[in-house]
Each structure stands twice: as structure tokens, then as C-alpha cells.
Amino acid sequence: MRSLRTSLSVAAVALAISLAGCSTAANTSAGTGNTSSVQQVVTADTIAESTHFDSDDLTWDAASEVKVSLSDGGSNVTSSSSTGVAVDGNTVTISAAGTYRLSGSLTDGRIVVAAGDSDTVRIILDGVELANSTGSPFVVQSADEAILYLQDGTSNTLADATAYTDQSEDAPNAALYSMADLTIAGSGSLSVNGKYKDGIVSKDGLVLASGNVSVEAADDGIRGKDYLALLDGKYDVTAGDDGVKSDNDTDEGRGWLLVSGGMLDVKAGDDGVKAYNTLTISGGTVGVSRSEEGLEAQHIVISGGNTTVTSNDDGVNAAGGASSSGGDTSGMGGPGGGMGGGSMEVGDYTVDVSGGTLTINSEGDGLDSNGSATISGGTVVVNGPTNDGNGALDVNGDLTVTGGTVAASGSAGMAVTPGTTSTQSGVQLTFNSNVAADTPIHIVDSSGKVVATFVTTKTIASLVYSSSAIVDGQSYTIYTGGTADAKAGLTTGSIDGAESMGTVTAGQYTQAQGPGGRR
């Protein structure tokens, strides 16, 4: 018969520094390499003042369009002549501000934007197929801003070479490559195949305003160096390395990423969605279905939206530096287990959840901060690791819970619970034997009311649950079995036919029990 460990009745222990040995502490504010210590939180309301984007750029006078027809050996300007377009073989160069409507195909050609530093160049893709056998098919060399507008009802494709002839330091390395601020908009579709390295790159800022975009890349999927803002649209990214990221690590206040709307689906060989400075999700839908680390940044802010993360290592990781591709099999903090490497130092890293829904399925730590973490709203569900070298919650500093709903399940060896800074109570369940996947777990108050039902997605040994329904100091009986109204996660259910595991008291936690009985 499975039951709860008697240690659950031990009084709460203050959480100052957890046994977060399974975290990888890198580039803390007291260490080296982290030059962006200022948290840059950008919202949808501040996009206009924080980026190059202006919604007025998405409207123009159709009569002013310069129409260009693309064809192998025969590209030409089909509307009134423009001195801003030059055709040289299969290379079309745009050198002046304006609106250019492109249609047709080049099987081995290139579009080049080489405008002035104060010029805004708007390019409408109206059924375009571009490929290049020696490099990138679409390069913005210079402009103040380049706008790539996807015409409604059209399909457009970009594919680069598997090897580039130009290997100089500042040469393009992506199928869509821009040295200037770049905006992608419109309601058409765009398929990008980055066979050499990256799919879409802006070496400045990148705003994804709308569109139906799919990216497949050998290395990084979508990269905006200074910032990346996803406002609307649908983006499907498959990448050999990082999926979507902003990685300016030299300019203070840069290197941030915002998702405020739209749909983003990422399959990555390394990190799913990553920012050097601050990663903010305030709306939309974010799905990371394959990654080493799902979300990673120095500061992670989730205030809305629906986010789902699956990772081979940490699910949500407030840290710096690069993760180990392929997982950490050394027994030093990755899914290989062990007490973990790194440091227990509390660095300048934060996770802040105030709204939305965050669901994590991780083999390493679930929600991990090398600094502090705060949950004040929203719903956080963690289906954490099964090995005792990692934890569903792993916070080097204070884990403060003041609101919202938290259900974090996983192994028991590194279980971290809310600290004394928390104002919302919760319960910690640690089982004497593992609870099998797909098993409903019910938390029932003294009146017999089921206040929470959680269905496991993998074998677990512990569960930490906190919500406004839990009253500090009150006793709760735990049941396994019975029925549930959903197949996974938080739901409603019945204890009919369930088995009682014992009673716990809200607010009484056993902190960070590690291998060897260390606490």
C-alpha cells in the first residue's frame, strides 16, 4: 500500500538557498560575462517606443508600387520604371526607399536591398520562389528598416545553399538575412529553408507582426539580435540548434524577446525560446515540443498566454550561458542524474509568473532559477524529472508564491517548496512508493470536498500544490485513484474508488531533500 512519508508533518523550514546543485550557475551578476543586468520588460503597449515597428508602415498607396517580375535570365520591372531597381542576371538589387511588389521565381538568384541608412524599404512577396546555390537568396545589406509583406492568399518560399561561397566574418548566414531592422507582416505564407545555418536573421531588431511562416534551419531558426517581438501570426520553427532567440550580449537593455500574441511552435536541437536578457510571454500560444532547455533567459516573465514546454533538460531556466546539446550525461545536473554541478550562488536571475498558463514536461529541472522565482497569478503545472538529481522546482534563492495555482510533480530527492516569503499556503506530498503515470491524485479538505485533482503524466514520487483553495494550517487527506475529468494535469475528479494515502497539513514543508538524506 502506497502512503505519504511521515516527514510531511515536519514544520516549515525557511527557504533561503535550496539544494539547487542541479542548476548550472553561469554568468551571475557577481561573476563574469553578464553585461545586461538591467531587466528590460517590453509589453505590447510599448512596442512602438521600444522597437522600430510602426503599424502605419503596413499601409501604403498601391499606385506607388514598383512591380518586379522574377524569372531566370529575364527579371524585369513591369510597372513604371524605377531607378531604385537594378537587374543584373539573376540578382535584383533595390537601392531606394519605396514599395516593391515581387512575383515569380528565381531558381538560382538573389534579392539584395542596398538602400540608404534612412530609407524604409517595403517588399511585397506576391507568390515568390527564391533559391540560391552559393549563398543566401534574400539579403538586406543596408536600410533603416526593411518590411517583408506577405500578400494575402499567396505562398512564398526561400531556400539557401547548403554551403556558402562567401565565408567572411560579416557575410550572410541565413536564408533571409538582414543587417537592418526587419519586420515580417501580411496574411500570406512564407516557407524558409535554411540549409546552411540559420533560417531568418536580423542583425538588428526583428518584429513578427503577422503572417503564416514556417522555418526549417540547420542551426538557429529565427534570430533577432537586438530584440525579437512576436505580435501576431503563426510561426512553425524546426531548428538544429536554438529555435527562436535574441542574443545581443554586449548592449545594455538589448537581447530581449517578447511574445504578446500569435502562435509559436518550436522544435529545437538546443534551446527552444531564448533571450540573453529578458524573455516575456504576455499573450498568444507558445509550444516548445522538442528542446534541451525549453525557455531560457536571465529574466523570464510570464504574464499571460498559453505556454507548453517539453525539454530533455530544464523546462524553464533563468540562467546565462549555453546549455549542453544532447543533454548532460555526466551526472552533473542534467537528465543523467546525480546531485548536480554548478553553484548554489544566488545570481541576478528571476522567474516571474503573474498570469497565463505554463505547462512543463521536463527530464531535467522543471522550473529552474539560478536566482529567485515569484508566482503571483496564472497556472503553473510541472511534470518534472523522474531522477533524484533534478527537481520539479529548483530555485537558488527565494521561491515566493503569493497567488495563482501551482502543481509541481516529479522525483523526491531534490524537491523544493515555497519559502517563508510566500503568503499563499500549499501542501507537499511525498510518497513512500512511486505513483504510476496517469494516476489521479486528489487533495480533499476536512469537509470531504475535493479541492484539487492532478493527473500524472509520468511516474512521480512527490507533488507540491499551492492555490487560494488551500488554507494554511488546515489538514488535507490525499487520495490516489478514483476518477478524473481530464487525462493529464490539473482537473476535477471524484474519490469514488480511490485509496487514502494519509493526511498533510497546509504550510508544513520538508525542504529540498537530496540523496543521502541531506536537507
XYZ file of C-alpha atoms in Angstrom:
519
model
C 0.000 0.000 0.000
C 1.399 3.377 -1.018
C 1.403 6.074 1.661
C 2.775 9.514 2.429
C 6.092 9.849 4.227
C 5.768 10.856 7.863
C 8.221 13.708 7.235
C 5.312 15.692 5.812
C 4.328 16.727 9.316
C 7.644 18.476 9.970
C 7.264 22.226 10.425
C 8.183 24.508 7.517
C 11.835 25.355 7.044
C 12.835 28.796 5.732
C 13.912 28.649 2.099
C 16.975 30.857 1.768
C 19.121 28.814 -0.588
C 17.876 25.466 -1.862
C 19.972 22.459 -2.794
C 19.946 23.695 -6.350
C 23.025 21.741 -7.282
C 21.288 20.548 -10.404
C 21.232 24.102 -11.728
C 24.001 25.324 -13.967
C 25.103 28.625 -12.463
C 26.609 30.731 -15.207
C 27.346 34.424 -15.555
C 25.827 35.729 -12.339
C 25.895 39.426 -11.648
C 28.798 38.864 -9.309
C 30.607 36.783 -11.903
C 31.806 37.473 -15.406
C 30.250 37.802 -18.817
C 26.801 39.123 -17.912
C 26.749 42.705 -19.135
C 22.956 43.047 -19.361
C 21.985 43.223 -15.714
C 19.096 45.609 -16.368
C 15.795 43.807 -16.788
C 14.166 45.058 -20.000
C 10.446 44.236 -19.834
C 8.644 45.264 -23.021
C 4.882 44.863 -23.438
C 2.589 45.045 -26.457
C 1.657 48.571 -25.371
C 5.275 49.748 -25.501
C 6.285 48.117 -28.800
C 6.170 51.399 -30.724
C 8.546 53.138 -28.343
C 10.760 50.106 -27.723
C 11.252 48.949 -31.321
C 11.385 50.205 -34.880
C 7.834 48.992 -35.534
C 5.073 51.372 -36.604
C 1.706 49.964 -37.713
C 1.480 52.801 -40.241
C 4.275 51.061 -42.164
C 1.781 48.357 -43.094
C -0.388 50.708 -45.164
C 0.647 52.352 -48.437
C -0.644 53.773 -51.706
C -0.959 50.905 -54.187
C -0.355 53.342 -57.039
C 3.180 53.900 -55.768
C 4.181 50.246 -56.025
C 7.056 49.244 -58.262
C 6.242 45.827 -59.700
C 9.046 43.401 -60.406
C 8.593 40.101 -62.238
C 11.186 37.469 -61.413
C 12.293 34.797 -63.867
C 15.573 33.063 -64.603
C 17.511 35.274 -67.003
C 14.543 37.567 -67.564
C 13.615 39.512 -64.428
C 12.257 42.970 -65.173
C 10.285 45.915 -63.852
C 6.769 45.577 -65.232
C 5.282 48.816 -63.860
C 6.583 52.340 -64.375
C 10.366 52.358 -64.424
C 12.172 52.973 -61.177
C 15.759 53.977 -60.615
C 15.526 52.066 -57.317
C 15.660 48.647 -59.022
C 18.558 47.154 -60.948
C 18.614 43.732 -62.599
C 21.946 42.035 -63.208
C 21.457 38.490 -64.426
C 19.572 36.725 -61.625
C 20.400 39.348 -58.984
C 17.790 42.041 -58.329
C 19.054 44.992 -56.278
C 16.776 47.525 -54.596
C 18.629 50.711 -53.674
C 15.972 53.281 -52.732
C 13.089 53.728 -50.322
C 9.718 52.652 -51.651
C 7.241 49.814 -52.072
C 8.215 46.930 -54.346
C 5.867 44.106 -55.343
C 7.716 40.946 -56.346
C 6.248 37.917 -58.131
C 7.681 34.947 -59.990
C 10.691 32.758 -59.281
C 14.473 32.512 -59.403
C 15.919 29.015 -59.195
C 19.402 30.384 -58.534
C 19.154 34.074 -57.787
C 19.115 36.727 -55.116
C 17.214 39.779 -53.914
C 19.518 42.409 -52.427
C 18.414 45.523 -50.541
C 21.173 48.136 -50.538
C 19.331 51.340 -49.624
C 20.306 54.383 -47.589
C 20.532 54.304 -43.808
C 17.380 56.452 -43.527
C 15.338 54.528 -46.114
C 12.329 52.340 -45.410
C 12.053 49.591 -47.987
C 8.766 47.677 -48.236
C 8.851 44.471 -50.267
C 5.615 42.642 -51.030
C 6.035 38.947 -51.744
C 3.220 38.109 -54.140
C 3.848 34.462 -54.965
C 7.655 34.298 -54.932
C 10.019 31.327 -55.065
C 13.674 32.119 -54.441
C 16.621 29.755 -54.198
C 20.373 30.199 -54.350
C 23.114 27.634 -54.923
C 26.035 29.592 -53.426
C 24.588 31.613 -50.548
C 21.507 33.456 -49.298
C 18.652 34.257 -51.699
C 17.454 37.336 -49.767
C 19.882 39.815 -48.196
C 19.225 43.249 -46.703
C 22.630 44.883 -46.757
C 21.518 48.358 -45.711
C 18.353 50.325 -44.933
C 16.763 51.998 -41.967
C 14.042 49.343 -41.987
C 13.063 46.525 -44.289
C 9.458 45.300 -44.323
C 8.665 41.924 -45.818
C 4.934 41.857 -46.519
C 3.272 38.550 -47.398
C 0.430 39.145 -49.826
C -2.884 37.652 -48.740
C -3.620 34.306 -50.385
C -0.079 33.727 -51.665
C 2.588 31.156 -50.855
C 6.227 32.226 -50.893
C 9.445 30.246 -50.420
C 13.081 30.998 -49.669
C 15.829 28.363 -49.762
C 19.558 28.924 -49.457
C 22.599 26.835 -50.337
C 23.973 24.010 -48.206
C 27.400 25.701 -48.375
C 28.177 29.416 -48.857
C 30.912 30.728 -51.121
C 31.377 33.876 -49.025
C 32.857 32.822 -45.677
C 33.949 36.280 -44.459
C 33.161 37.364 -40.889
C 30.166 39.567 -41.696
C 28.814 37.508 -44.577
C 25.169 36.373 -44.555
C 24.466 33.002 -42.928
C 20.680 32.700 -43.293
C 18.083 32.160 -45.999
C 16.557 35.526 -45.019
C 19.296 37.791 -43.730
C 19.086 41.447 -42.715
C 21.649 43.894 -41.404
C 18.825 46.393 -40.743
C 15.672 46.353 -38.631
C 13.303 43.816 -40.150
C 9.518 43.438 -39.999
C 7.547 40.475 -41.308
C 3.829 41.120 -41.837
C 0.855 40.325 -44.053
C -1.546 37.393 -44.077
C 0.126 35.271 -46.735
C 2.508 32.387 -46.103
C 6.281 32.087 -46.177
C 8.348 28.920 -46.082
C 12.038 29.351 -45.218
C 14.585 26.580 -45.598
C 17.922 27.471 -44.025
C 20.023 24.573 -45.254
C 23.367 26.185 -44.435
C 22.880 27.613 -40.938
C 20.041 29.910 -39.855
C 16.551 30.439 -41.225
C 15.668 34.105 -40.536
C 18.193 36.552 -39.071
C 18.139 40.245 -38.278
C 21.424 41.600 -37.006
C 19.367 44.495 -35.631
C 15.753 44.262 -34.400
C 13.088 41.836 -35.642
C 9.304 42.258 -35.371
C 6.987 39.432 -36.413
C 3.750 41.356 -36.870
C 1.692 38.742 -38.744
C 1.877 36.027 -41.347
C 1.922 32.258 -41.638
C 5.617 31.397 -41.506
C 7.384 28.055 -41.364
C 11.126 27.794 -40.837
C 13.412 24.806 -41.091
C 17.043 25.513 -40.271
C 20.241 23.545 -39.850
C 21.303 25.851 -36.996
C 19.130 28.584 -35.415
C 15.559 29.041 -36.616
C 14.657 32.733 -36.107
C 17.050 35.253 -34.594
C 16.642 38.953 -33.839
C 19.907 40.135 -32.349
C 18.845 43.325 -30.509
C 15.294 42.178 -29.898
C 12.583 39.910 -31.229
C 8.883 40.728 -30.833
C 6.136 38.336 -31.941
C 2.873 40.283 -32.090
C 0.613 38.065 -34.195
C 0.642 35.372 -36.846
C 1.601 31.716 -36.872
C 5.212 30.548 -36.768
C 6.350 26.944 -37.023
C 10.082 26.540 -36.373
C 12.259 23.436 -36.619
C 15.915 24.083 -35.839
C 19.052 22.038 -35.367
C 20.246 24.393 -32.616
C 18.206 27.161 -30.922
C 14.651 27.692 -32.119
C 13.832 31.389 -31.607
C 16.160 33.805 -29.866
C 17.530 37.279 -29.221
C 21.189 37.196 -28.250
C 22.745 40.666 -28.034
C 25.089 40.224 -25.064
C 27.005 43.499 -25.352
C 24.462 46.353 -25.399
C 22.654 47.040 -22.142
C 18.899 46.676 -22.432
C 19.126 44.667 -25.632
C 18.851 40.945 -26.173
C 15.177 40.735 -25.168
C 12.318 38.699 -26.623
C 8.563 39.276 -26.363
C 5.609 37.101 -27.356
C 2.397 39.097 -26.976
C 0.166 37.278 -29.462
C 0.034 34.786 -32.263
C 1.076 31.141 -32.265
C 4.625 29.851 -31.988
C 5.550 26.176 -32.271
C 9.194 25.227 -31.828
C 11.158 22.026 -32.250
C 14.794 22.685 -31.361
C 18.000 20.731 -31.037
C 19.080 23.009 -28.180
C 17.128 25.839 -26.505
C 13.550 26.365 -27.648
C 12.903 30.084 -26.977
C 15.845 32.074 -25.642
C 16.816 35.626 -24.761
C 20.076 36.920 -23.379
C 18.332 39.500 -21.214
C 14.553 39.186 -20.695
C 12.068 36.738 -22.170
C 8.454 37.905 -21.787
C 5.307 35.996 -22.699
C 2.214 38.163 -22.222
C -0.179 36.566 -24.705
C -0.544 34.159 -27.564
C 0.324 30.481 -27.632
C 3.862 29.173 -27.265
C 4.567 25.485 -27.747
C 8.062 24.047 -27.432
C 7.583 20.403 -28.316
C 11.273 19.444 -28.524
C 14.287 21.064 -26.843
C 17.195 20.633 -24.486
C 16.058 23.631 -22.425
C 12.614 24.981 -23.252
C 12.653 28.655 -22.209
C 15.902 30.305 -21.188
C 16.868 33.878 -20.281
C 18.401 35.864 -17.463
C 14.892 37.070 -16.594
C 11.733 35.160 -17.568
C 8.391 36.950 -17.244
C 5.092 35.186 -17.950
C 2.010 37.350 -17.523
C -0.423 35.778 -19.992
C -0.837 33.400 -22.879
C -0.690 29.624 -23.004
C 2.813 28.145 -22.858
C 3.680 24.456 -23.119
C 7.253 23.215 -22.875
C 8.827 19.790 -23.372
C 12.548 19.506 -22.657
C 15.315 16.947 -22.295
C 16.894 19.184 -19.661
C 15.395 22.176 -17.810
C 11.940 23.306 -18.850
C 12.128 26.961 -17.757
C 15.635 28.120 -16.939
C 16.583 31.547 -15.589
C 20.296 31.374 -16.228
C 23.050 32.502 -18.564
C 25.456 30.775 -20.905
C 24.864 27.874 -23.244
C 23.298 24.568 -22.359
C 24.797 21.257 -23.333
C 23.318 19.945 -26.561
C 22.244 16.366 -26.336
C 21.678 16.589 -22.590
C 24.089 16.331 -19.699
C 25.049 12.721 -19.244
C 27.906 13.409 -16.878
C 25.775 13.091 -13.762
C 26.344 16.783 -13.043
C 22.943 18.327 -13.285
C 21.358 17.096 -16.480
C 18.924 14.263 -17.014
C 21.703 11.785 -16.223
C 21.038 12.372 -12.514
C 23.331 12.854 -9.560
C 23.491 15.704 -7.107
C 24.330 18.106 -9.910
C 27.110 20.518 -10.569
C 27.156 24.276 -10.683
C 26.762 26.511 -7.680
C 24.209 27.451 -5.046
C 25.083 31.128 -5.509
C 22.015 33.361 -5.815
C 22.614 35.308 -9.025
C 20.809 38.077 -10.870
C 18.249 35.717 -12.381
C 14.467 35.717 -11.985
C 11.345 33.844 -12.991
C 8.141 35.837 -12.541
C 4.761 34.254 -13.314
C 1.749 36.524 -12.807
C -0.754 35.191 -15.340
C -1.404 32.819 -18.186
C -0.883 29.074 -18.239
C 2.536 27.417 -18.109
C 2.805 23.645 -18.539
C 6.204 21.971 -18.336
C 7.270 18.424 -19.138
C 10.975 18.141 -18.340
C 13.604 15.464 -17.874
C 15.812 17.934 -16.020
C 14.593 20.596 -13.593
C 11.088 21.839 -14.322
C 11.055 25.482 -13.260
C 14.657 26.463 -12.533
C 16.072 29.815 -11.440
C 19.696 30.442 -10.545
C 18.327 33.393 -8.606
C 14.785 33.852 -7.303
C 11.296 32.979 -8.523
C 7.880 34.516 -7.868
C 4.444 33.146 -8.710
C 1.611 35.607 -8.099
C -1.013 34.505 -10.631
C -1.781 32.201 -13.500
C -1.420 28.433 -13.516
C 1.878 26.558 -13.404
C 1.895 22.794 -13.969
C 5.194 20.941 -13.857
C 5.598 17.328 -14.909
C 9.144 17.127 -13.702
C 12.034 14.672 -13.666
C 11.933 11.084 -12.517
C 15.540 11.007 -11.293
C 16.539 12.359 -7.885
C 19.312 14.559 -9.296
C 16.787 17.114 -10.529
C 13.624 18.686 -9.194
C 10.266 19.885 -10.451
C 11.082 23.227 -8.775
C 14.708 24.336 -8.404
C 15.381 27.836 -7.084
C 18.717 29.013 -5.675
C 17.127 31.901 -3.782
C 13.575 32.507 -2.587
C 10.615 30.785 -4.205
C 7.766 33.140 -3.355
C 4.158 32.134 -4.014
C 1.539 34.823 -3.392
C -1.194 33.760 -5.815
C -2.097 31.630 -8.779
C -2.106 27.840 -8.859
C 0.998 25.657 -8.760
C 1.168 21.888 -9.217
C 4.734 20.606 -9.457
C 5.322 16.858 -9.597
C 8.421 14.761 -10.028
C 11.128 12.988 -8.076
C 11.524 13.476 -4.326
C 15.289 13.772 -3.990
C 15.544 17.470 -4.909
C 12.036 18.634 -4.026
C 11.922 22.418 -3.468
C 8.855 24.037 -1.916
C 7.581 27.620 -1.428
C 9.637 29.667 1.029
C 8.695 31.702 4.077
C 8.277 34.799 1.882
C 5.153 33.169 0.445
C 1.743 34.452 1.521
C -0.266 31.693 -0.172
C -0.202 28.311 1.511
C 0.194 24.897 -0.056
C 0.816 21.231 0.611
C 3.738 18.954 -0.092
C 3.063 15.300 -0.848
C 5.946 12.828 -0.749
C 5.040 9.192 -1.337
C 6.723 6.122 0.150
C 6.475 4.430 -3.250
C 6.163 5.888 -6.713
C 2.811 6.886 -8.160
C 2.353 5.492 -11.675
C 1.711 7.685 -14.690
C -1.916 8.551 -15.493
C -2.941 8.219 -11.830
C -5.369 10.816 -10.419
C -4.206 12.399 -7.146
C -6.894 14.155 -5.100
C -6.482 16.710 -2.310
C -9.558 16.661 -0.065
C -10.392 19.086 2.749
C -11.821 18.179 6.165
C -15.395 18.534 4.890
C -14.801 15.906 2.206
C -14.625 18.397 -0.678
C -12.090 17.694 -3.428
C -10.163 20.975 -3.691
C -7.777 19.755 -6.403
C -7.269 16.796 -8.713
C -3.979 16.255 -10.512
C -3.288 13.540 -13.091
C 0.324 12.500 -13.538
C 1.909 12.139 -16.992
C 4.856 10.120 -15.708
C 5.872 8.186 -12.614
C 6.284 10.581 -9.668
C 7.378 10.491 -6.033
C 6.307 13.974 -4.921
C 3.824 16.746 -5.594
C 3.826 20.363 -4.398
C 0.458 22.095 -4.714
C -0.468 25.681 -3.877
C -3.640 27.633 -4.577
C -6.060 30.015 -2.915
C -8.208 26.974 -2.046
C -5.573 25.737 0.413
C -5.978 27.182 3.913
C -2.803 27.450 5.938
C -2.730 25.129 8.928
C -5.697 23.073 7.778
C -5.485 19.297 7.301
C -5.988 17.652 3.905
C -6.395 13.981 3.056
C -4.651 12.690 -0.041
C -6.177 10.029 -2.297
C -4.880 8.233 -5.372
C -7.085 6.566 -7.952
C -10.751 7.328 -8.404
C -11.706 9.283 -11.495
C -10.606 12.473 -13.224
C -12.273 14.615 -15.869
C -9.080 15.053 -17.905
C -6.236 12.740 -18.860
C -3.423 14.968 -17.586
C -2.668 17.962 -15.388
C -4.989 19.904 -13.131
C -8.644 18.986 -13.466
C -11.671 17.972 -11.421
C -12.435 14.478 -10.227
C -14.017 12.088 -7.760
C -12.550 9.955 -4.969
C -15.063 7.163 -5.569
C -12.938 4.011 -5.554
C -9.773 5.950 -4.583
C -7.301 4.929 -1.895
C -6.414 7.185 1.044
C -2.689 7.915 1.383
C -2.842 9.853 4.628
C -3.149 13.423 5.842
C -0.943 16.512 5.422
C -1.064 19.974 6.961
C -1.008 23.031 4.731
C 2.114 25.152 5.066
C 4.278 22.401 6.527
C 7.100 21.566 4.139
C 10.240 19.467 4.152
C 12.774 21.435 2.151
C 14.999 20.127 -0.627
C 15.601 16.574 0.472
C 18.525 15.301 -1.577
C 20.223 11.948 -1.997
C 21.781 10.657 1.203
C 19.073 12.238 3.351
C 20.561 15.727 3.091
C 18.055 18.517 3.876
